[in-house]
Amino acid sequence: EVKLLESGGGMVQPGGSLRLSCAASGFTFSSFAMTWVRQAPGKGLAWVSTLSGSGGSTYYADSVKGRFTISRDNSKNTVYLQMSSLRAEDTAVYYCARDVNGGYWGQGTLVTVSS
Amino acid sequence: DIQMTQSPSSLSASVGDRVTITCRASQGIRNDLGWYQQKPGKAPKRLIYAASSLQSGVPSRFSGSGSGTEFTLTISSLQPEDFATYYCLQHDSYPITFGQGTRLEIK
């Protein structure tokens, strides 16, 4: 059974940093790209970033480029999202998903950016 | 960037109704489109991939069609558990983009 479990969310002040983790199980992790998607309160889904299975290719939404970094540790079956220079508009539930087209999703972790 | 225009933004329907939701892409995306269902407080769930392939475990009353720039999600006979928000997603090129969502409510 495919499982994705996000962690690392919380409240942070504007300008601060946070690292999200997504632990995967139930599939050959290194064979799949991994994606982060977010959802601001009461809003729709927004793609954030995708990382290839090997880790060699990364893609970012313009809204986070230069501030967020996606990475993975295939020995730990975990993908990360390092978020820095956080803004109020980054407040959202962050989901990790398997592959670029989201066949499986985690339950999400809430990030709140507020002073 | 490819824009995904989803319609309608909201829809009221009754149990047993046939419902169709449409997504139009601003340029051709072949069949690189998925449909997702999201219930309040829950993660999205993929219903359809590659525009028309039914995700394993999803009831057959859900179907998808289309290619290029116009796509549809059809629910043949609404069940009480189908009242939710639905999104399309294109993954033909980066940035990946979602439709703005369709909220399906009980009439």
PDB file of C-alpha atoms in Angstrom, chain B residues 1 3 10 12 22-23 28 32 37 49 52-53 55-56 66 68 72-73 77 84-85 88-89 95 99 104 106:
ATOM      1  CA  ASP B   1       2.094  28.993 -18.893  1.00  0.00           C
ATOM      2  CA  GLN B   3      -4.131  28.103 -18.240  1.00  0.00           C
ATOM      3  CA  SER B  10     -20.244  25.556  -8.760  1.00  0.00           C
ATOM      4  CA  SER B  12     -26.211  22.115  -7.632  1.00  0.00           C
ATOM      5  CA  THR B  22     -15.390  20.800 -18.313  1.00  0.00           C
ATOM      6  CA  CYS B  23     -11.759  21.919 -18.421  1.00  0.00           C
ATOM      7  CA  GLY B  28      -2.911  21.646 -26.520  1.00  0.00           C
ATOM      8  CA  ASP B  32      -1.855  14.860 -20.006  1.00  0.00           C
ATOM      9  CA  GLN B  37     -11.995  14.892  -6.008  1.00  0.00           C
ATOM     10  CA  TYR B  49      -5.569   9.946 -15.329  1.00  0.00           C
ATOM     11  CA  SER B  52      -9.888   8.986 -19.722  1.00  0.00           C
ATOM     12  CA  SER B  53      -8.337   6.187 -17.638  1.00  0.00           C
ATOM     13  CA  GLN B  55      -8.022   5.164 -11.334  1.00  0.00           C
ATOM     14  CA  SER B  56      -8.103   1.753  -9.668  1.00  0.00           C
ATOM     15  CA  GLY B  66     -11.170  14.635 -24.308  1.00  0.00           C
ATOM     16  CA  GLY B  68      -5.913  18.476 -26.860  1.00  0.00           C
ATOM     17  CA  THR B  72     -14.815  16.540 -19.517  1.00  0.00           C
ATOM     18  CA  LEU B  73     -15.478  14.653 -16.304  1.00  0.00           C
ATOM     19  CA  SER B  77     -25.546   8.959 -11.581  1.00  0.00           C
ATOM     20  CA  ALA B  84     -17.293  17.462  -3.151  1.00  0.00           C
ATOM     21  CA  THR B  85     -14.993  19.795  -5.058  1.00  0.00           C
ATOM     22  CA  CYS B  88      -8.507  19.173 -13.252  1.00  0.00           C
ATOM     23  CA  LEU B  89      -4.704  19.209 -13.530  1.00  0.00           C
ATOM     24  CA  PRO B  95       4.452  24.908 -14.563  1.00  0.00           C
ATOM     25  CA  GLY B  99      -8.319  24.322 -12.851  1.00  0.00           C
ATOM     26  CA  LEU B 104     -20.688  20.170  -6.451  1.00  0.00           C
ATOM     27  CA  ILE B 106     -26.705  18.959  -3.135  1.00  0.00           C
TER      28      ILE B 106
END
